[in-house]
Every structure is written in structure tokens, then in C-alpha cells.
Amino acid sequence: MTMPSANSCVENNVAIKIGNLNKWYSDHHVLKDISLDIIENQIMVICGPSGSGKSTLIRSLNQLEEYQEGDVSLFGEPLLQDNKSKKLIHQTMGMVFQSFNLFPHLTVLENCSLGLTHLRKMSEVDANQKVMTLLDRVGIAELSTRYPSQLSGGQQQRVAIARSLAMEPKIMLFDEPTSALDPEMVKEVLDVMIGLASTGMTMVCVTHEMQFARQVADRVVFMADGEIVEVGPPEQVLVNPQWDRTYDFLQHVL
Amino acid sequence: MIQPSVSKSSTNTSFLNNSANRAVILQVVVLAAVLFGLWFLFANASDNLNRLGMSFGFDFLQVTAGFDISWSLIPYDPGMTYWRVFLVGIINTLVLSFCVIFVGTIIGTVVGILRLSNNPLVSQMARWYVEVVRNVPLLIQIIFWFTVVFSTLPAPRKSFHIGQWLFLNNRGLYVISTESTMSWGAIFAILGALVISLYALFYWSKPYLRLTGSRPTGFYIGLALLAITSCWCVWFFADSMTLSIPTLKGFNYVDGAFLPASFGAAFVAMTVYRSAAIAETVRAGMQSIDRGQHEAAFTIGFSRFQSLRLILIPQAVRSIIPPMTNSWLAATKDSSLAVAIGFPELVSVFMQTSMNQTGRAIEIIFMVMGFYIFISLLISYLLNKYNESIQDKVR
Amino acid sequence: MDDSNLSNKPALKQFKPTPARAPLNTNKGIIATIKHRCFNNIANSLLTICVAVVLYYFIRHVLDWAVFNAVFTADNRRQCLAISPDGACWAGVLSWFNGLIYGRFPIDEQWRVNVGVLLALVWLLPLFSKRIAMRNFILLTLIALYPFIAGYLFLGGQFGAQLGLFHGAMTCLALAFLAMIYANWLLSALGHKGLNELFVPLFSRLFKHRIQLLSCLAVWLPLALVFAVAISFISLEPVDIDRWGGVFLTLIIAGFAISMAIPVGIVLALGRRSQMPVVHWISLSVIELVRSVPLITVLFMAVTLLPIFLPADMEFNKLTQVLVAVCIFAGAYMAENIRGGLQAIPQGQFEAAATLGLGYMHTMMLVILPQALKMMIPNIMTSFISLLKDTTLVSIIGLFDIMLMARNIANDKDWIGLHTEPLVMISVLFFILCYSMSQYSLNLEKRLKVDH
């Protein structure tokens, strides 16, 4: 599948380059020859039916999953599956999970500042100050002393976004950030993501929110059965799909 | 759940079919049966005691015991009373249990974490350690350590020794010790005061440290003062102390501090056994943590050790504490098995020797069980408090 | 977005998934895995090497002692030491093997022990067959009736003399019941009707209710009579209870405790959950008091206090006292297990039973307990294992269970001082028993998880 990149973004660097990525769960071939360029300052939305490997793909990018074959490079730096490249990944990528994965024994503030104080060796005052501005940005500054269990799902997910942002990643990965949420909370999380997109953050989102994809995505990837079916700007993939698989999926989702 | 049906049906059912009445009747019957049972038992007991010419009462506690106890932390000699024997038993039980709990928890935690190791050799070794230890009865293990290991150590004349400091033989461990003219109470009080003031100093300066990254000058002045005080105390203690060196007299050593071989065997066996149980608790607690927590910690960039320390262990502790406390309670109860190798703990000195000598079975069993029940109630009270405190904090 | 935007269906290209293939450079080989998991960094490599070295020396020493340098045939310990001073002397354990298994049970009568154990297994066997209905009922009869057969076999005695009328009658009923189960099982396997079903047409004419029960009795009672006649001709040599010992005694105590623990536990657990204050508090205090004291104190209590608190003309032997103690102890622990299982039953089940109009007994027996017990099987197995291990404590108060028999070998003048080998031997025995039980319960747990 060739990849027509949008002309307006030609001057941008490739943030992540994926070449012929293959992954197996024992005998099950879950990612088949995935090749994809993620461009800096762009928003890429990955969609597809469940079991199509889109979560596995995004988790392979920051090496939460091992892959058996393929080359991934981050800003031109080839990533091997070793500690050195893991370190590089942690410095450049943040991730937001479907199930939030906040640390239940820490307050909202501590959740976000833990990485700053222990990894960036920031003093607690500076860390707290920084976290508070971030929490303010995602609109939950007043909840900073609560524990995760005292928050709604939408609030928890916003904390999770703030926690990732605190580490100043260059790329943000979103793994179905809204699918564990009640419908009325989806919007508050999407609003935060849209706000983030407007700052020029490089984002890769696995999501079923087609409205969101149409609104902010620079490119949409449609995956099925562990491979990429279609890549293109949202008005092409979501409105004029070239393949029947995409068409069927959109029929069901929309 | 029965109220509505009762009010409706009670009008047209007989007295016996009314469930409220039935409950009352059942309770009266049960209570009567229990009371009758108790009366029956006590009537028999008084008959039997009369017949045997025995009496009931705790007056025997004031009687001189007349037998020796091989090891005691508080001063004891055969001229002391049965009450003293009871205290010696309690203290020996508590000391043994405490040592077992302390060391067993450390080893158990390490083994539990090793079981989750990615290295198959390490995790399998930890696994088989746990499986072997917990599938062999504790009593067999205690007797094994006693007869096979500790009793086959050399005789006192051929002791293993490190200079004149430490002697290990089949009677036990003899270590050089100090005797002080000062009372132990005073020494512990001063030591406690020092530790508390050190802790207070750290506690007081902690907010300052968190805000600025360094401790205030007052902290260092306090630290210096404490150091001077403790130096002075040490000098003062040293002045009042004389060394007590174990020396061979006849077939045995005298002087010095002494730990009997039975203590060693019971301690090692129970520690090993307890560590296996605690390893399982720790493993279950660690495994109960959601996979997402590992992943979140990984994506933030914490190393394996950091994520264990900052994220996984603090969470695991919450689910581990209740079963761990029960395990500690079980360790206290298990310490009674040391009776099998003659370690002078509560059951051995009081329930066996004292009971054989006085024949006061009812009183003695009442006292021994009372002690264990007290410990168990105390621990469950503390556990409830802990659970409440967690509930307040996080869901 | 509406459908009109997606209306260019005819022009669509057909998507066919690329066929899956196997990885090219598989690093799934054993060596790669070992390298990846044991030698992925310096610290881990060092750890691996240290552990491997320690393991190697440990295993080599154990094998040297237990197998390669061991002595299997010798007349006494001195001979053992002469043959191989640093090997195990299994000859002593072997020469005491019979004692370890049967205690001091007379050798000529030991077949009775074997038959008794065999009968218990035979009684359990139908539980594993899916063809047989009412398996819970069979388990119940095992607990209620089997002990009479066992008592008869192990104690011996003549019908009417040492063997009392009640005991004898129950023994016959038990034997008849076992025979009936097997006859019915055999017939159903051959495709015939069960024995008792022969009577159903007859009884359905004579009676209105409980036809099944009556036809069952019609088979059972005559069979029992046959056995009674048979038994009255056989006289078994009486064996004193003091001669019981070894694995045999351990199994008796453990088996009794296990079979009594569940009924006692159910009663106590239901009592503790009861709304009635008197019942609740009595059950609660029994459970908590027993659970907070060590088993050894309960055993001491049974041995010293039972004679004081019961009428002077009652006769006791140590085994009965121990059985009473172990039964209460196991029941209290089991009660907590069962309470845990009851708590795991959702409130909806109680409510559903109430809307069906079931009373307390029916709700419990038909709806709640079957579910709770099923859920509790792994925990129940765990307490069985600890019960089995705890039976060794009876050696402290002087019952010749396997533990005391093993320690006794060291007092035999031929094998004086032979401590290690018997202890290792019984440790291995306990390990095999307990480990297989725990693996079985793990298996069961997995199966139950799949079920739900």
C-alpha cells in the first residue's frame, strides 16, 4: 500500500518511521508487514475493528510489546529492543491508556510529579508548580489533592494525560483513551486532546471517535486483520474509502 | 427480608409457623441446650474434682515451682512461683515468635519477589523452596533441624568458636556478653530517648527538605548534639560494664549470653516455614496489581527497581498486610510446637511441666488459652484499625 | 456523516488479508530464550551462575547421600556405617517399613486395614463417574456410614460380643448400601434398569408418596439382612486401639477430621451468619476462640479436660479424645472458609430464592450451599492439606502416628540414633501427598474458573 502523504506537510520531519513491522503472539501473526511514517507535528488516527492489531501496533511503538521483525526509528535513530532505545523512547514518548492506569495510592498531584522528582530530579516545589499548570490546562487543578478512586473516569483520563505531558514528551500515544468512559465524559477528554493537537504536538491516536478523527487528524490509518488497509487524509479515508473493508467498517461505526 | 411476608401471613398461620416466633423458640432452645451442656460439664467437673480430692482456684500460682527452666530472659530460679513460670513461658514464646516473624518476613518477601523474577532458574528455585517447605509438616521440620542439625554439632569441648567471643556446640550458642551495674530499664530508656529524638529531628526537617532540597541548619546542630550525647552515653555505659566471657567448666560453658540449641532449631525451622508462607502472600499481593500499573510505570520511564519501590510495592502492601498479619498470628501459634524439642515456651513450661506437677488442668489451660486468645484479639483489633485507616484514605 | 457520503460502493477494491506466515529469523529456540532471560545483563548473568552453582552442589550432595552412597540392605546401623559412612542408611527405614505403615497392628490382621482403605476408595469411586445421579448423597453416606465399616474392620470382634448391636447393624446397612450402589451402577452400565426401579411399579400401586424412597429401602434392607447373616458367621480377631499407628493412624485422624470438618463447619458458618443473636454469638465465639489458640493446646485440653468434664464412668482412649479435639478444630477453620464462600454468593441469589417462596432450609440446601461449596473447593482443599500436616501434632501427646513411629526407629537397639533417614522418608511422603493435593486443587480452581 503506498502512502500518499499530504503535500502541505512535506517540510516536516518524520518522527517515527516504521518499516516492515511483524509481530507474532506465539503462532498468531498479529502485525503483518506494517510500514508507516509518523510525521512530526501531525496527528495520526488509527482506526479499525477490534482485533485488527491497532493497539498492538501503538504498543509496539513504545516497546510495551516485543516485535519479531521490522525496523522502527525515532527521529532517524534506529530503535533496537534494548535498554538504550527504551531510555530514548521514555524521553520522547508519552502514552495514555484505555484504562487510565493511574497509581491508586498517590494523589493526582503525586501521580503527575512522581516522574519529575524521581527521574528528572526536579525539586518538589518546581515539580508541583509545573504539574499544577498542566492540571490547570486539562481543567482539574482543583482536584489535585484527591485520589484517583475519588474521580470520575473522564477526570482520571485527564489526569493521565497531564501525567504524560509532565514528562514533556515530543510524541503522545493514545490507546483508545475514550473507550472505557461513559458517553457524557468522552467529550471532556476529547476536548483536552483537541486542545493538545492545536499546540502542534505529534500525536498517534487509536480511537473509534470518527468525529474527532475528521476534526483534527492529519492522516487516518485504517487497519484490519493486522495490516494497514488504507492511509490518507480523513476526507479521503473516511468519506471516499477505496476498499470494501473500510467501507463496511465505516458503515458500522457511523 | 421476612418482614413483609410475616405481617401478611401471620393472621392466618399457626403460632409455630410464624417465622418470628420460630426464631425466638429456636434461640431459647439453643440457649437452653448450651446452658444445660455447660451445667452438665461443670457438674461433672465438680464431682470429679471432689472425688479426686482436688480443688479449683488460682492459689497455686503463689506456690514455689521447684523446677529449673533451661533458658529464660528474665531472672528465674527454681525457688520462684508458678506465676513466674507463666511469665517466663510467655516471654520465651514472644521472643521466639518475634524473631521468627522478623526474619521470616524479610526472607519471605525476598523469596516472594524472586518467584516473580524473569529469570526461570531463579523463579523456579524460589518456587521449589516454597513448595517443599510448605508441603512438609512444621513439626517434622522442627525435629529435623533439632536432631539432624543442631544435635549433631560438636560437644562443648570441641565447640566451633570464634576466638573467645562465640562458641557453638550441641547445647547451643554461647556469646560474649556484658553485665552492667546499670539496670536494663535505664539503658533501654536512654536508648529509646535517643532514637525518638533522632526520629523527631528527621521528621521536623522533612517539610523543609521537600521544599528546598536541603535540611535546615538546626537539623545539623541537633544531629551534632545527639552525637555528643550518645558518645557520652556509650562512655558512661562502657564504664559501668564488665565483660562476661563464656568459659568451659566441667561439661559445659558458664557465663556469657546463651541461646539453647532448641531455640536455634525452632527458630530456623519456623523461620523457614514462615518465610515460605509469607513468600506466597507477597507473590499473590504483587500479582494482584493490575498489569496496567507496570505498563504505566514503564512508559513514564521508571527502571524496574524504581517501579517496584515507588509504585508496585506501596500498592501491594495494602493487599498484603491483612494476610501477612494472619501469618504472623499463625507464627505465634506455631511457636507452641517448640514444645516437641523441649524449648521452654509457654506450652512446655506451663501446660506440660507445671500441669504435671500441680494437676491444676482447668486453671492452667484457661490461662494458656487466655494468653493466645488475648494475642489474637489484639492483632485482629490492630488489623481492623489498619483496614479502617486505609478505607478512609482510598476507597 | 451520512450514508450518501459513502455511496461509491461499486468502485471499491476488494480487501483480501495477506496470509499469515511464520517469523523468518525465529529467536524462539531454547538457547535464545535462555540467553534472553538468564543472561540479558551482567547482574542477571551473575545471579544465574551463582544459583546454578549452588543448585549443582546441593543436588549433587543430596543425590550422593540419598542414592549413590546409600545402603539399602544391612542388619543394623553399625553395618550401615561400615559399608558407607556418609550415605543414607535406608536399610533401617526398610526394616521398619511395616511399622511405619501399620503401626503395631498385628501382622496377620493387616489385611483388614488394606480392605478398609480399599473400601473407602471403592466408595469414593462412583463420585468420579458422571453416570451416577446423586453424587453428593453418596459422599454424605460415605461420611455417615463408612466409619461403621471401618470401625468393625479395624477393631474386630464378634457380632454380639465386642461388636455392639447398633454398630453391627450400621455396619451391615453400610455394606448393603455400598453393594446397592455398585449393583445399580453395573446394571445401568449394562443398559438395564436399577434394582430399586424393579419395585417402582409395584409400590406405585400400593402407596401414594415417596415411592422412590420406599423402593430404595426395599432393596437396601433385605441386602443388609444378608450381610448381617454373613457377618454373624465371621469373627474377626479384636485389635486394641493402642496398636493402631503409622500412616494408618494418620489417615484415620486426617480422614475423620476432613469428613467431620464440613458438616461442623457448615453448622457453625450458618450460625455465625444467622440473624438470631443467641445463635450468632455462640457460633461466633466458638469459631473465634478455637481459631485463636494453637492446635496443640486444644489437644492437651482434650486429653486432660475431657476426663474431668465428663461423667467419671465414661471410658476414654486417647484416640477418641484426639478425634473430638481435631473435629472441633477443623470445624472452626472450615466454618470460616464456608462463610467466605457464602459471602461470595450474590445477594440476588437469596432474593431469587425468596421470590420462589423457598424457606430457609430449602434456600440453603438447594441454592446457596451447592454454589458456595463449589466455589470453596480450592480453599477447602487447602485446609485439608494443613489438616493432614497438623495430624503430626498428635505425636506430641503420645499417639503412635507416622511421626512418632519414625522417631521410634532411633530408639530401636539395632538402629539406635537413626534420625535423619526416617525423618527424610516421612517428609518425602508428606510432600508427595500434600503437593499432589495442592496441584489437584489448583487444577480444580482453573476448571471452576472456566465453568463460571
mmCIF file with all atom_site columns, C-alpha atoms in Angstrom, chain C residues 298-358:
data_model
loop_
_atom_site.group_PDB
_atom_site.id
_atom_site.type_symbol
_atom_site.label_atom_id
_atom_site.label_alt_id
_atom_site.label_comp_id
_atom_site.label_asym_id
_atom_site.label_entity_id
_atom_site.label_seq_id
_atom_site.pdbx_PDB_ins_code
_atom_site.Cartn_x
_atom_site.Cartn_y
_atom_site.Cartn_z
_atom_site.occupancy
_atom_site.B_iso_or_equiv
_atom_site.pdbx_formal_charge
_atom_site.auth_seq_id
_atom_site.auth_comp_id
_atom_site.auth_asym_id
_atom_site.auth_atom_id
_atom_site.pdbx_PDB_model_num
ATOM 1  C CA . VAL C 1 298 ? -6.634  -27.948 72.023 1.00 0.00 ? 298 VAL C CA 1
ATOM 2  C CA . LEU C 1 299 ? -5.144  -31.436 72.028 1.00 0.00 ? 299 LEU C CA 1
ATOM 3  C CA . PHE C 1 300 ? -3.804  -31.014 75.551 1.00 0.00 ? 300 PHE C CA 1
ATOM 4  C CA . MET C 1 301 ? -7.187  -29.742 76.569 1.00 0.00 ? 301 MET C CA 1
ATOM 5  C CA . ALA C 1 302 ? -8.950  -32.739 75.107 1.00 0.00 ? 302 ALA C CA 1
ATOM 6  C CA . VAL C 1 303 ? -6.611  -35.152 76.803 1.00 0.00 ? 303 VAL C CA 1
ATOM 7  C CA . THR C 1 304 ? -6.656  -33.532 80.238 1.00 0.00 ? 304 THR C CA 1
ATOM 8  C CA . LEU C 1 305 ? -10.040 -31.828 80.458 1.00 0.00 ? 305 LEU C CA 1
ATOM 9  C CA . LEU C 1 306 ? -12.390 -34.328 78.817 1.00 0.00 ? 306 LEU C CA 1
ATOM 10 C CA . PRO C 1 307 ? -11.960 -36.847 81.644 1.00 0.00 ? 307 PRO C CA 1
ATOM 11 C CA . ILE C 1 308 ? -12.655 -34.086 84.153 1.00 0.00 ? 308 ILE C CA 1
ATOM 12 C CA . PHE C 1 309 ? -15.676 -32.590 82.434 1.00 0.00 ? 309 PHE C CA 1
ATOM 13 C CA . LEU C 1 310 ? -17.435 -35.825 81.514 1.00 0.00 ? 310 LEU C CA 1
ATOM 14 C CA . PRO C 1 311 ? -19.001 -38.352 83.862 1.00 0.00 ? 311 PRO C CA 1
ATOM 15 C CA . ALA C 1 312 ? -16.490 -40.437 85.764 1.00 0.00 ? 312 ALA C CA 1
ATOM 16 C CA . ASP C 1 313 ? -17.865 -43.732 84.467 1.00 0.00 ? 313 ASP C CA 1
ATOM 17 C CA . MET C 1 314 ? -17.181 -42.856 80.832 1.00 0.00 ? 314 MET C CA 1
ATOM 18 C CA . GLU C 1 315 ? -14.159 -44.589 79.428 1.00 0.00 ? 315 GLU C CA 1
ATOM 19 C CA . PHE C 1 316 ? -11.771 -42.803 77.144 1.00 0.00 ? 316 PHE C CA 1
ATOM 20 C CA . ASN C 1 317 ? -8.940  -43.703 74.980 1.00 0.00 ? 317 ASN C CA 1
ATOM 21 C CA . LYS C 1 318 ? -6.567  -41.093 73.692 1.00 0.00 ? 318 LYS C CA 1
ATOM 22 C CA . LEU C 1 319 ? -7.676  -41.540 70.105 1.00 0.00 ? 319 LEU C CA 1
ATOM 23 C CA . THR C 1 320 ? -11.293 -40.612 70.838 1.00 0.00 ? 320 THR C CA 1
ATOM 24 C CA . GLN C 1 321 ? -10.199 -37.554 72.740 1.00 0.00 ? 321 GLN C CA 1
ATOM 25 C CA . VAL C 1 322 ? -7.920  -36.511 69.916 1.00 0.00 ? 322 VAL C CA 1
ATOM 26 C CA . LEU C 1 323 ? -10.647 -37.093 67.352 1.00 0.00 ? 323 LEU C CA 1
ATOM 27 C CA . VAL C 1 324 ? -13.039 -34.861 69.300 1.00 0.00 ? 324 VAL C CA 1
ATOM 28 C CA . ALA C 1 325 ? -10.414 -32.122 69.519 1.00 0.00 ? 325 ALA C CA 1
ATOM 29 C CA . VAL C 1 326 ? -9.390  -32.337 65.878 1.00 0.00 ? 326 VAL C CA 1
ATOM 30 C CA . CYS C 1 327 ? -13.018 -32.343 64.809 1.00 0.00 ? 327 CYS C CA 1
ATOM 31 C CA . ILE C 1 328 ? -13.822 -29.091 66.647 1.00 0.00 ? 328 ILE C CA 1
ATOM 32 C CA . PHE C 1 329 ? -10.586 -27.516 65.490 1.00 0.00 ? 329 PHE C CA 1
ATOM 33 C CA . ALA C 1 330 ? -11.072 -28.435 61.841 1.00 0.00 ? 330 ALA C CA 1
ATOM 34 C CA . GLY C 1 331 ? -14.733 -27.411 62.004 1.00 0.00 ? 331 GLY C CA 1
ATOM 35 C CA . ALA C 1 332 ? -13.909 -23.927 63.224 1.00 0.00 ? 332 ALA C CA 1
ATOM 36 C CA . TYR C 1 333 ? -11.415 -23.372 60.446 1.00 0.00 ? 333 TYR C CA 1
ATOM 37 C CA . MET C 1 334 ? -13.763 -24.840 57.869 1.00 0.00 ? 334 MET C CA 1
ATOM 38 C CA . ALA C 1 335 ? -16.531 -22.555 59.126 1.00 0.00 ? 335 ALA C CA 1
ATOM 39 C CA . GLU C 1 336 ? -14.508 -19.526 58.148 1.00 0.00 ? 336 GLU C CA 1
ATOM 40 C CA . ASN C 1 337 ? -13.859 -20.984 54.695 1.00 0.00 ? 337 ASN C CA 1
ATOM 41 C CA . ILE C 1 338 ? -17.525 -21.680 54.203 1.00 0.00 ? 338 ILE C CA 1
ATOM 42 C CA . ARG C 1 339 ? -18.500 -18.266 55.485 1.00 0.00 ? 339 ARG C CA 1
ATOM 43 C CA . GLY C 1 340 ? -16.183 -16.787 52.882 1.00 0.00 ? 340 GLY C CA 1
ATOM 44 C CA . GLY C 1 341 ? -17.950 -18.857 50.227 1.00 0.00 ? 341 GLY C CA 1
ATOM 45 C CA . LEU C 1 342 ? -21.374 -17.793 51.464 1.00 0.00 ? 342 LEU C CA 1
ATOM 46 C CA . GLN C 1 343 ? -20.330 -14.168 51.363 1.00 0.00 ? 343 GLN C CA 1
ATOM 47 C CA . ALA C 1 344 ? -19.253 -14.577 47.761 1.00 0.00 ? 344 ALA C CA 1
ATOM 48 C CA . ILE C 1 345 ? -22.796 -15.584 46.780 1.00 0.00 ? 345 ILE C CA 1
ATOM 49 C CA . PRO C 1 346 ? -24.515 -12.508 45.388 1.00 0.00 ? 346 PRO C CA 1
ATOM 50 C CA . GLN C 1 347 ? -27.481 -11.143 47.313 1.00 0.00 ? 347 GLN C CA 1
ATOM 51 C CA . GLY C 1 348 ? -29.551 -11.703 44.178 1.00 0.00 ? 348 GLY C CA 1
ATOM 52 C CA . GLN C 1 349 ? -29.455 -15.457 44.745 1.00 0.00 ? 349 GLN C CA 1
ATOM 53 C CA . PHE C 1 350 ? -31.084 -15.089 48.162 1.00 0.00 ? 350 PHE C CA 1
ATOM 54 C CA . GLU C 1 351 ? -33.649 -12.730 46.709 1.00 0.00 ? 351 GLU C CA 1
ATOM 55 C CA . ALA C 1 352 ? -34.377 -15.047 43.777 1.00 0.00 ? 352 ALA C CA 1
ATOM 56 C CA . ALA C 1 353 ? -34.865 -17.958 46.187 1.00 0.00 ? 353 ALA C CA 1
ATOM 57 C CA . ALA C 1 354 ? -37.143 -15.822 48.343 1.00 0.00 ? 354 ALA C CA 1
ATOM 58 C CA . THR C 1 355 ? -39.308 -14.846 45.371 1.00 0.00 ? 355 THR C CA 1
ATOM 59 C CA . LEU C 1 356 ? -39.675 -18.530 44.528 1.00 0.00 ? 356 LEU C CA 1
ATOM 60 C CA . GLY C 1 357 ? -41.063 -18.938 48.030 1.00 0.00 ? 357 GLY C CA 1
ATOM 61 C CA . LEU C 1 358 ? -38.289 -21.186 49.316 1.00 0.00 ? 358 LEU C CA 1
#
